[in-house]
PDB file of C-alpha atoms in Angstrom:
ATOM      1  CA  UNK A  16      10.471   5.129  -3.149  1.00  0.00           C
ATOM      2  CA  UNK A  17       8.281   3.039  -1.338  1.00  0.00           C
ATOM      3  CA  UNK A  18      10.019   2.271   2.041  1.00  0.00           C
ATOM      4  CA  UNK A  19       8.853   0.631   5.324  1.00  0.00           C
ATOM      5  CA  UNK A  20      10.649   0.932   7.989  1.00  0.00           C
ATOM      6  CA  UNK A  21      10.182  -0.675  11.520  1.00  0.00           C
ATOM      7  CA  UNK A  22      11.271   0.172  14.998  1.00  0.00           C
ATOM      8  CA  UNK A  23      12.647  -2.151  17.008  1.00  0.00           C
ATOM      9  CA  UNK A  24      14.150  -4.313  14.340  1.00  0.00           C
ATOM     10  CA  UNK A  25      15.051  -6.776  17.450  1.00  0.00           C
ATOM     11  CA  UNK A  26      14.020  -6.618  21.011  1.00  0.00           C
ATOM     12  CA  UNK A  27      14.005  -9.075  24.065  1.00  0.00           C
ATOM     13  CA  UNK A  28      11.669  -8.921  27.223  1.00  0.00           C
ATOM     14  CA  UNK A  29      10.577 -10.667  29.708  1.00  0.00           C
ATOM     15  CA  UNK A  30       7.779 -13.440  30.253  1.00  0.00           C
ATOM     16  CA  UNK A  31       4.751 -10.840  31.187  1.00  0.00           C
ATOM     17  CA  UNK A  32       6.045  -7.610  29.790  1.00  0.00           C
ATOM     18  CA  UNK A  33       4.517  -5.875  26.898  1.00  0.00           C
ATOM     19  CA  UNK A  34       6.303  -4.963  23.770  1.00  0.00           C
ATOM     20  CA  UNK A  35       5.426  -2.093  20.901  1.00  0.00           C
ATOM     21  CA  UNK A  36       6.619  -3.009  17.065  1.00  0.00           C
ATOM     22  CA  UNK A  37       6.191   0.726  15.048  1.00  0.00           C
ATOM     23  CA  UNK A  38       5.503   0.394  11.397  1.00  0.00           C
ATOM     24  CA  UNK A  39       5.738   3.615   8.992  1.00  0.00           C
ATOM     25  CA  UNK A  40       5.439   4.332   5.502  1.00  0.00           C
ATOM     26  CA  UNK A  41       8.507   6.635   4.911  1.00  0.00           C
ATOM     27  CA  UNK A  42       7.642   8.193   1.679  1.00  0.00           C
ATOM     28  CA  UNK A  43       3.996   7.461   1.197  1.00  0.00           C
ATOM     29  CA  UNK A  44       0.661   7.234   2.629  1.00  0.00           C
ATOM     30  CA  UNK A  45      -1.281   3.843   3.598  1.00  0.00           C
ATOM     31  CA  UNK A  46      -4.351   3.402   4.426  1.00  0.00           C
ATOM     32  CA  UNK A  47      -4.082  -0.435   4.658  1.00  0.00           C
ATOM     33  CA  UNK A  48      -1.338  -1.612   6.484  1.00  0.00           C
ATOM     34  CA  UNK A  49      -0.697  -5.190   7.487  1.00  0.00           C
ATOM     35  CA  UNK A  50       0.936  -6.990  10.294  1.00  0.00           C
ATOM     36  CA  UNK A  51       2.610 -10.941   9.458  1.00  0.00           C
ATOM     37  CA  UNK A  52       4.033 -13.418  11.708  1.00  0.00           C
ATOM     38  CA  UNK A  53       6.986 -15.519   9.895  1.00  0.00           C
ATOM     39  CA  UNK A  54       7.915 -19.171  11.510  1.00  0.00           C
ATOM     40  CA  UNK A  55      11.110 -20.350  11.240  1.00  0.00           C
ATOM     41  CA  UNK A  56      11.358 -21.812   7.334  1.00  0.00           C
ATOM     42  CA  UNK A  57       7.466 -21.308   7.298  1.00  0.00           C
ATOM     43  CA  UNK A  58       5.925 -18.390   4.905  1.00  0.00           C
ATOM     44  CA  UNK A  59       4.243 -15.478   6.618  1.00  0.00           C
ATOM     45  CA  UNK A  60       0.641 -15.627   8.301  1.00  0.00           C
ATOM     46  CA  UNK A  61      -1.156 -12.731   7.883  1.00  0.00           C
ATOM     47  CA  UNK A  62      -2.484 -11.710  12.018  1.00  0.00           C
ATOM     48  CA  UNK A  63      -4.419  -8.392  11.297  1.00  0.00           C
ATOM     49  CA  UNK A  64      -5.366  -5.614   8.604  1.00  0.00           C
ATOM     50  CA  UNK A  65      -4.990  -2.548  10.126  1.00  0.00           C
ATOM     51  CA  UNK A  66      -7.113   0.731   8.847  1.00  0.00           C
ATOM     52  CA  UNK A  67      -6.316   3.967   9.248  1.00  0.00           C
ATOM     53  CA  UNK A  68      -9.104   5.518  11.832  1.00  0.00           C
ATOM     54  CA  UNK A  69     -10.550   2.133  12.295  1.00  0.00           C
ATOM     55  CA  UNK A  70     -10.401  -1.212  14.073  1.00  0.00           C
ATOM     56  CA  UNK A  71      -8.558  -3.221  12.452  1.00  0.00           C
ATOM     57  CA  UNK A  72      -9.615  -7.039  11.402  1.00  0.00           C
ATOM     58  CA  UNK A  73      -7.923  -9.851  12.885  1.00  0.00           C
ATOM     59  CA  UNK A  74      -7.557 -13.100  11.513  1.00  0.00           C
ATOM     60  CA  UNK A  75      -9.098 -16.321  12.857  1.00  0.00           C
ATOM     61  CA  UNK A  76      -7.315 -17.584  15.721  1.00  0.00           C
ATOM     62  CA  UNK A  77      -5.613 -14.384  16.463  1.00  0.00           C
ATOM     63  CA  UNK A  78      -6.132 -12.528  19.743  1.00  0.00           C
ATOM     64  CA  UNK A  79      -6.918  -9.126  19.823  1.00  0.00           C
ATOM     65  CA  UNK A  80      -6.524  -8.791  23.373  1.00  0.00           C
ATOM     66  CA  UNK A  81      -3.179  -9.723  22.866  1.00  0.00           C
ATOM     67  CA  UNK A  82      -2.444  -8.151  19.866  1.00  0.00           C
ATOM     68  CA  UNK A  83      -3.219  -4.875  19.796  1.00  0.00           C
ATOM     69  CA  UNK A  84      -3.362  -2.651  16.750  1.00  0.00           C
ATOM     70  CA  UNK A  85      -3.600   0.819  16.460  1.00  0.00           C
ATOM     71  CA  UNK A  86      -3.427   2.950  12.999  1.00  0.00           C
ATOM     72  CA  UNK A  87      -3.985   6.265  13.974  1.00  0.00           C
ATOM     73  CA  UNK A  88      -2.044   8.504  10.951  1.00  0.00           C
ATOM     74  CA  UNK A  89      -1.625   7.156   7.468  1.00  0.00           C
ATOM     75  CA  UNK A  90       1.666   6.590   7.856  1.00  0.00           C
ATOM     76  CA  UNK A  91       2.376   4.891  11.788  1.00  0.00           C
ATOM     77  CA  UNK A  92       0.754   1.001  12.878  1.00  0.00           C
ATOM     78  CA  UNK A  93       2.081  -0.387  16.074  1.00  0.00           C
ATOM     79  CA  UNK A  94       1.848  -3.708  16.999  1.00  0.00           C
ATOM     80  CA  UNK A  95       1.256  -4.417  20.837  1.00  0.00           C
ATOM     81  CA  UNK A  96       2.014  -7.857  22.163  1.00  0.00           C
ATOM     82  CA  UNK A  97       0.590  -7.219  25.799  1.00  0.00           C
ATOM     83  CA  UNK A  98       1.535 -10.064  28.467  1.00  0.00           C
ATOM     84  CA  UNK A  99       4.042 -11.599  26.518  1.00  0.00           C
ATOM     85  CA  UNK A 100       4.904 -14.937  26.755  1.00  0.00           C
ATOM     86  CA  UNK A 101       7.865 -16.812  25.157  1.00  0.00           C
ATOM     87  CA  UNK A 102       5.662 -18.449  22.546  1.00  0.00           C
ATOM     88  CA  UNK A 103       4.821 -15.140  21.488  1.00  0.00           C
ATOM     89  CA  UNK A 104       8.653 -15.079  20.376  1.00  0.00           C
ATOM     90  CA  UNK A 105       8.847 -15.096  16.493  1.00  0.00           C
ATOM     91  CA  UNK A 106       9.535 -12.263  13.809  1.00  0.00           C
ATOM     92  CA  UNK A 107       6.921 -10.096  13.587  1.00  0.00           C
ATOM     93  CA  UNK A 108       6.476  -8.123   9.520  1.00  0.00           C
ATOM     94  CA  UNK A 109       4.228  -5.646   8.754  1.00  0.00           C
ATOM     95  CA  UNK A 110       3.450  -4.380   5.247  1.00  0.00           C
ATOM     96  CA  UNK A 111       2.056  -0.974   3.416  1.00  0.00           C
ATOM     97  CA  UNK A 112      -0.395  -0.745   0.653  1.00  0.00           C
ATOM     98  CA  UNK A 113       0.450   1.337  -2.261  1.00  0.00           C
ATOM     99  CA  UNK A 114      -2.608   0.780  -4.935  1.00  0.00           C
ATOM    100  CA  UNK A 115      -2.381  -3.129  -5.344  1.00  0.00           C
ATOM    101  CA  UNK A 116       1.379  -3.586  -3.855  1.00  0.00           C
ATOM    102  CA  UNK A 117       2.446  -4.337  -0.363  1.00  0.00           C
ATOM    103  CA  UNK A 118       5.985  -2.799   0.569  1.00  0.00           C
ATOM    104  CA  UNK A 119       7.058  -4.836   3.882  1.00  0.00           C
ATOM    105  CA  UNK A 120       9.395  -4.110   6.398  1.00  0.00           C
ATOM    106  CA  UNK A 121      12.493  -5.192   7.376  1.00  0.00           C
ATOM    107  CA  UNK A 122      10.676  -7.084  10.018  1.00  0.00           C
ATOM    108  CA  UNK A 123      11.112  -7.252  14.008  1.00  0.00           C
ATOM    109  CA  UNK A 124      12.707 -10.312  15.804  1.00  0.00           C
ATOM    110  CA  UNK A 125      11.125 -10.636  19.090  1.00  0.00           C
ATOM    111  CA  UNK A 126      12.209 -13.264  22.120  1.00  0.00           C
ATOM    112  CA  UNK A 127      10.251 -13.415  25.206  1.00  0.00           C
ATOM    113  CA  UNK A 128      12.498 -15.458  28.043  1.00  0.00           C
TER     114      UNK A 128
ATOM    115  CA  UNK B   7     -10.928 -20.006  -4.404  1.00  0.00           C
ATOM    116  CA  UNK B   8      -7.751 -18.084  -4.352  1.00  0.00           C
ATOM    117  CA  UNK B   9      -4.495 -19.817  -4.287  1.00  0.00           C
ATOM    118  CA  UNK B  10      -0.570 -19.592  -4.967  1.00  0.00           C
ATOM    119  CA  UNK B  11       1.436 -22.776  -5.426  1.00  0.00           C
ATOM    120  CA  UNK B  12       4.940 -22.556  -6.266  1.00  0.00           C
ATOM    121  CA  UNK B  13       6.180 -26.126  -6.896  1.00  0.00           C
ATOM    122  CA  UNK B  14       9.662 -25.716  -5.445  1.00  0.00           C
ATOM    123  CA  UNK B  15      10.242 -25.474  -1.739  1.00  0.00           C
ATOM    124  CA  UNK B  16      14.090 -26.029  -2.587  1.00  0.00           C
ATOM    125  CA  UNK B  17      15.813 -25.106  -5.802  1.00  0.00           C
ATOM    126  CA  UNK B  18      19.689 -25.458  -6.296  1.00  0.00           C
ATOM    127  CA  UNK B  19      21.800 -24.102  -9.524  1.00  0.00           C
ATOM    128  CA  UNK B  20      25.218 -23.580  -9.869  1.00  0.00           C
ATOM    129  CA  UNK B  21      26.399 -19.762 -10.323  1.00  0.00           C
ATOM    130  CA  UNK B  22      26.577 -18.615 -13.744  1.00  0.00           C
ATOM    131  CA  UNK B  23      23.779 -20.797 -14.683  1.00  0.00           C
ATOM    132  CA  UNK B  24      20.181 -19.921 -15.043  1.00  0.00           C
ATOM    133  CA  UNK B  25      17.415 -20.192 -12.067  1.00  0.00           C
ATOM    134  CA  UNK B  26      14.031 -20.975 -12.756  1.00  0.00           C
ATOM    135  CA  UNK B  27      11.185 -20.733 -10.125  1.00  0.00           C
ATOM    136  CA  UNK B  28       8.002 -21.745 -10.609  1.00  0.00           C
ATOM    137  CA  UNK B  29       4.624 -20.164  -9.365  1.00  0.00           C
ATOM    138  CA  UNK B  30       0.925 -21.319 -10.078  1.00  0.00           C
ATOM    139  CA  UNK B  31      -1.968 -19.541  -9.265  1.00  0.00           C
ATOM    140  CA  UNK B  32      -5.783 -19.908  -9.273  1.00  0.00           C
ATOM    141  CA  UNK B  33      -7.933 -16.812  -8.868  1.00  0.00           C
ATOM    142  CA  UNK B  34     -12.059 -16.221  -9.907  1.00  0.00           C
ATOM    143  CA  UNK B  35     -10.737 -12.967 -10.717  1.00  0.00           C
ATOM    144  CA  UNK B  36      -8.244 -10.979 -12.628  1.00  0.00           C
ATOM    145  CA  UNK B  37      -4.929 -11.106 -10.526  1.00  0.00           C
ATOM    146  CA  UNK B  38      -1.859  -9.064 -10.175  1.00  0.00           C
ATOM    147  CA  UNK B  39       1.325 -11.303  -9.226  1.00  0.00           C
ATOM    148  CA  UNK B  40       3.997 -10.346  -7.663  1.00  0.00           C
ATOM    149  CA  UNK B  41       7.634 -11.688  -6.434  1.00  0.00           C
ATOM    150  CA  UNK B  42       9.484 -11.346  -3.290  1.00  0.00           C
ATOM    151  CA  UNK B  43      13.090 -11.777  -2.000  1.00  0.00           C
ATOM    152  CA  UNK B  44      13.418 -12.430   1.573  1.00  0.00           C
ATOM    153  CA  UNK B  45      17.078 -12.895   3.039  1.00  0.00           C
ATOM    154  CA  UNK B  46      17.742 -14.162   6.296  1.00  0.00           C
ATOM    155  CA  UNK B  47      16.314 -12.277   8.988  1.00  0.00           C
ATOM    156  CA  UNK B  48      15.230  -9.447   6.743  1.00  0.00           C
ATOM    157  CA  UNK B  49      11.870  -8.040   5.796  1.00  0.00           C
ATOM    158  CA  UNK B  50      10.535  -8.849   2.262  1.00  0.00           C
ATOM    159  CA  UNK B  51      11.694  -6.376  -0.965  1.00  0.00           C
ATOM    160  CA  UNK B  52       9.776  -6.614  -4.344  1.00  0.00           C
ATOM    161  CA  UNK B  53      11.657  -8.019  -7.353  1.00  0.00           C
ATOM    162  CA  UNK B  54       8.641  -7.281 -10.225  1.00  0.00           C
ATOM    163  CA  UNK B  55       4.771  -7.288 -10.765  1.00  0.00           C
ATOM    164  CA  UNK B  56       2.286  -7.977 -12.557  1.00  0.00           C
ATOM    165  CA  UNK B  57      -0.517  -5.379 -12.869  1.00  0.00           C
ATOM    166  CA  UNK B  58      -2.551  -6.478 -16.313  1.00  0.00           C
ATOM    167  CA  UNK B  59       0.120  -4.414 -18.645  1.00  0.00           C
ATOM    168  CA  UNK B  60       3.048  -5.935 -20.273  1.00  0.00           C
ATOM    169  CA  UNK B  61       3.097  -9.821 -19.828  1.00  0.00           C
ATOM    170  CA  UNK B  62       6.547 -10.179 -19.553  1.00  0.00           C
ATOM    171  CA  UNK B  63       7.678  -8.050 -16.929  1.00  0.00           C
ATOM    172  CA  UNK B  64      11.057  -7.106 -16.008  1.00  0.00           C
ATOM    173  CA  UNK B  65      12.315  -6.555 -12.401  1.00  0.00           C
ATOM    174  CA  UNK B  66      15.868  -5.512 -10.344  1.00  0.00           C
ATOM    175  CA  UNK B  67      18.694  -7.691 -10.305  1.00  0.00           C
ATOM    176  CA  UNK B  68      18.363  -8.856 -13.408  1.00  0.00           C
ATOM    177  CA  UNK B  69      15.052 -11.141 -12.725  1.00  0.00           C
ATOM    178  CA  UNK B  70      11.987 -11.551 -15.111  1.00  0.00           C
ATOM    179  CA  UNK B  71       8.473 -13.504 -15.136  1.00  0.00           C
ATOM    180  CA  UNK B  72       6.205 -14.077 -17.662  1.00  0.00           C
ATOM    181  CA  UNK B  73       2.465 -13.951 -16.902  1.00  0.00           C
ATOM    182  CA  UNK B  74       0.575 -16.687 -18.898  1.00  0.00           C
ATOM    183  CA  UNK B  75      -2.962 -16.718 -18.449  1.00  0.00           C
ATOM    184  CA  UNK B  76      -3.719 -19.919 -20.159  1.00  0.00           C
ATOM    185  CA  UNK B  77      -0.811 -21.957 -17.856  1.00  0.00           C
ATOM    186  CA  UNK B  78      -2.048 -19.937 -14.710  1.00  0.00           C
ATOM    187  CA  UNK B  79       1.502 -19.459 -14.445  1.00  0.00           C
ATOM    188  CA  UNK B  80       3.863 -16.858 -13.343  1.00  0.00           C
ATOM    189  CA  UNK B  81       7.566 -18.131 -12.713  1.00  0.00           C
ATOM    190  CA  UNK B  82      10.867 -16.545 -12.229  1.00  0.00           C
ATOM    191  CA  UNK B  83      13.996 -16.275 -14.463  1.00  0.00           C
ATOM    192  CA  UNK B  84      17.000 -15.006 -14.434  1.00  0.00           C
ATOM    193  CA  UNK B  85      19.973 -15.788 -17.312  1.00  0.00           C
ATOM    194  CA  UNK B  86      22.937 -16.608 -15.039  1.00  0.00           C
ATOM    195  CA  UNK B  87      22.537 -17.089 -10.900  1.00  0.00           C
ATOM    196  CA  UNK B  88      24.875 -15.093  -8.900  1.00  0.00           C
ATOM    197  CA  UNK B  89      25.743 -15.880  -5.121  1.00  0.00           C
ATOM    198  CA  UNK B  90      24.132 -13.001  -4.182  1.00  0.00           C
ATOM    199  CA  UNK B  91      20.757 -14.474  -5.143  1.00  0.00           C
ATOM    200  CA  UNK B  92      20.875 -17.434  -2.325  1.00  0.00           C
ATOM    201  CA  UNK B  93      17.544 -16.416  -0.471  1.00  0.00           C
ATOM    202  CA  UNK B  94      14.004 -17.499   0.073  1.00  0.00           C
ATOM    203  CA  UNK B  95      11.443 -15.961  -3.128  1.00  0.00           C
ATOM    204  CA  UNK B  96       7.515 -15.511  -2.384  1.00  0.00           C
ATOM    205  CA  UNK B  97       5.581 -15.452  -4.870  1.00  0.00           C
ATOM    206  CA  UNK B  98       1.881 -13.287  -4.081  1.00  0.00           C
ATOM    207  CA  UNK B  99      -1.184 -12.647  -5.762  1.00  0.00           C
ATOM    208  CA  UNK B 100      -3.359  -9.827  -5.185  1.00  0.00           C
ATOM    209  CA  UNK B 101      -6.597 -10.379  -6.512  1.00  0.00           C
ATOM    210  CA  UNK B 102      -8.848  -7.627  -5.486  1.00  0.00           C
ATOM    211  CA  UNK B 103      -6.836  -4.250  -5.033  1.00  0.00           C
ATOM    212  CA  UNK B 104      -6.454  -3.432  -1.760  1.00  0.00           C
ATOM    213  CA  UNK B 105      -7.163  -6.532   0.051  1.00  0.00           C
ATOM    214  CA  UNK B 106      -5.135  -9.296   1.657  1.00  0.00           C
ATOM    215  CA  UNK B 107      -2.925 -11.058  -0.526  1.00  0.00           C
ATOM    216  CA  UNK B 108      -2.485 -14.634  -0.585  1.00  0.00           C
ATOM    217  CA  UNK B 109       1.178 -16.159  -0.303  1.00  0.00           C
ATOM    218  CA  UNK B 110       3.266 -18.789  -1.796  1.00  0.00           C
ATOM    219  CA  UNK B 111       4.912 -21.261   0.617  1.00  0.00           C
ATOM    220  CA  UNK B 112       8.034 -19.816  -0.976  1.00  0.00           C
ATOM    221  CA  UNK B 113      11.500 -21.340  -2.809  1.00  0.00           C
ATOM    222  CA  UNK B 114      14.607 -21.553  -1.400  1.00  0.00           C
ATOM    223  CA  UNK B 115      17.299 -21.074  -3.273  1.00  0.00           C
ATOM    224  CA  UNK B 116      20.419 -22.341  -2.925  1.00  0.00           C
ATOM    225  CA  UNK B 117      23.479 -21.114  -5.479  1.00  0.00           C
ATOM    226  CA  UNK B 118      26.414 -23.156  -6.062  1.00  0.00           C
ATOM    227  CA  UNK B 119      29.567 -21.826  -6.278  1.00  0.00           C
TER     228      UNK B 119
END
């Protein structure tokens, strides 16, 4: 039980280009879901809580504009990086709330040429 | 403040022989602990938590920690490495339900054949 899944697990684009990352909770409901950004050999950065039926809260130095985050069922997040840019590249992991755990995802690799 | 240090950023053992990997933690209130497996490219899967039960908890693959309050300390076991167990290990503290957790910089660990 307890399964994340996210959709695309890799995807490439173009400078400019916008890009969706899905996150869903397969076999349970989350209100709190969370979206992480993992550097090479580097632990992961939380970006953004995302609440169901709410905005969700970004962390300092994160863009909103450029991140956007919608969490409109309790199972479904997406992740939008709008006007990407190759800096933008990295692997993107979002995360589900059951009680006190987080299950994660498997994690999207995204590189912006 | 809330913190997780685990002491190791590299750990090597030889297979067959046990792994050890340490995790500190400083939190104003009650935690729960948790580890993490990460392999390359993948998402992050839970090995065991800690949730104020049983101090010595159990998890899959044959991996254990012991949560001692009075050491602030939380570090993984296991009796006898196998090759399969080469990956980077977070461990996470959760210390107020269902709030953003706070990560370790993580181990890497390395298993000698």
């Amino acid at each position: 039980g307890a399964v994340v899944s996210q959709h695309p697990s890799w995807v490439i684009c173009k400078s400019g280009t916008s890009v969706k990352i899905e996150c869903r909770s397969l076999d349970f409901q989350a209100t709190t879901m969370f979206w992480y950004r993992q550097f090479p050999k580097q632990s992961l950065m939380l970006m953004a809580t995302s609440n169901e039926g709410s905005k969700a809260t970004y962390e300092q130095g994160v863009e909103k504009d450029k991140f956007l985050i919608n969490h409109a069922s309790l199972t479904l997040s997406t992740l939008t990086v709008t006007s990407a840019h190759p800096e933008d590249s990295s692997f993107y992991i979002c995360s589900a709330s059951l009680g006190e755990t987080q299950y994660f995802g498997p994690g999207t690799r995204l590189l912006v040429l | 403040a809330q913190s997780v240090t685990q002491l190791d950023s590299h750990v090597s053992v030889s297979e067959g022989t046990p792994v050890l990997l340490r995790c500190n933690y400083s939190s104003s209130y009650s935690p729960s602990l948790f580890w993490y497996v990460q392999h390359p490219n993948k998402g992050l899967q839970l090995l065991l938590k800690y949730t104020s039960a049983a101090t010595l908890v159990k998890g899959i693959n044959g991996f254990e920690a012991e949560f001692k309050k009075s050491e602030t300390s939380f570090h993984l076991t296991k009796p006898s490495a196998h090759m399969s167990d080469a990956a980077e290990y977070f461990c996470v503290m959760n210390s107020g339900g269902y709030q953003k957790v706070t990560f370790g910089i993580g181990t890497k660990l390395q298993v000698i054949p």
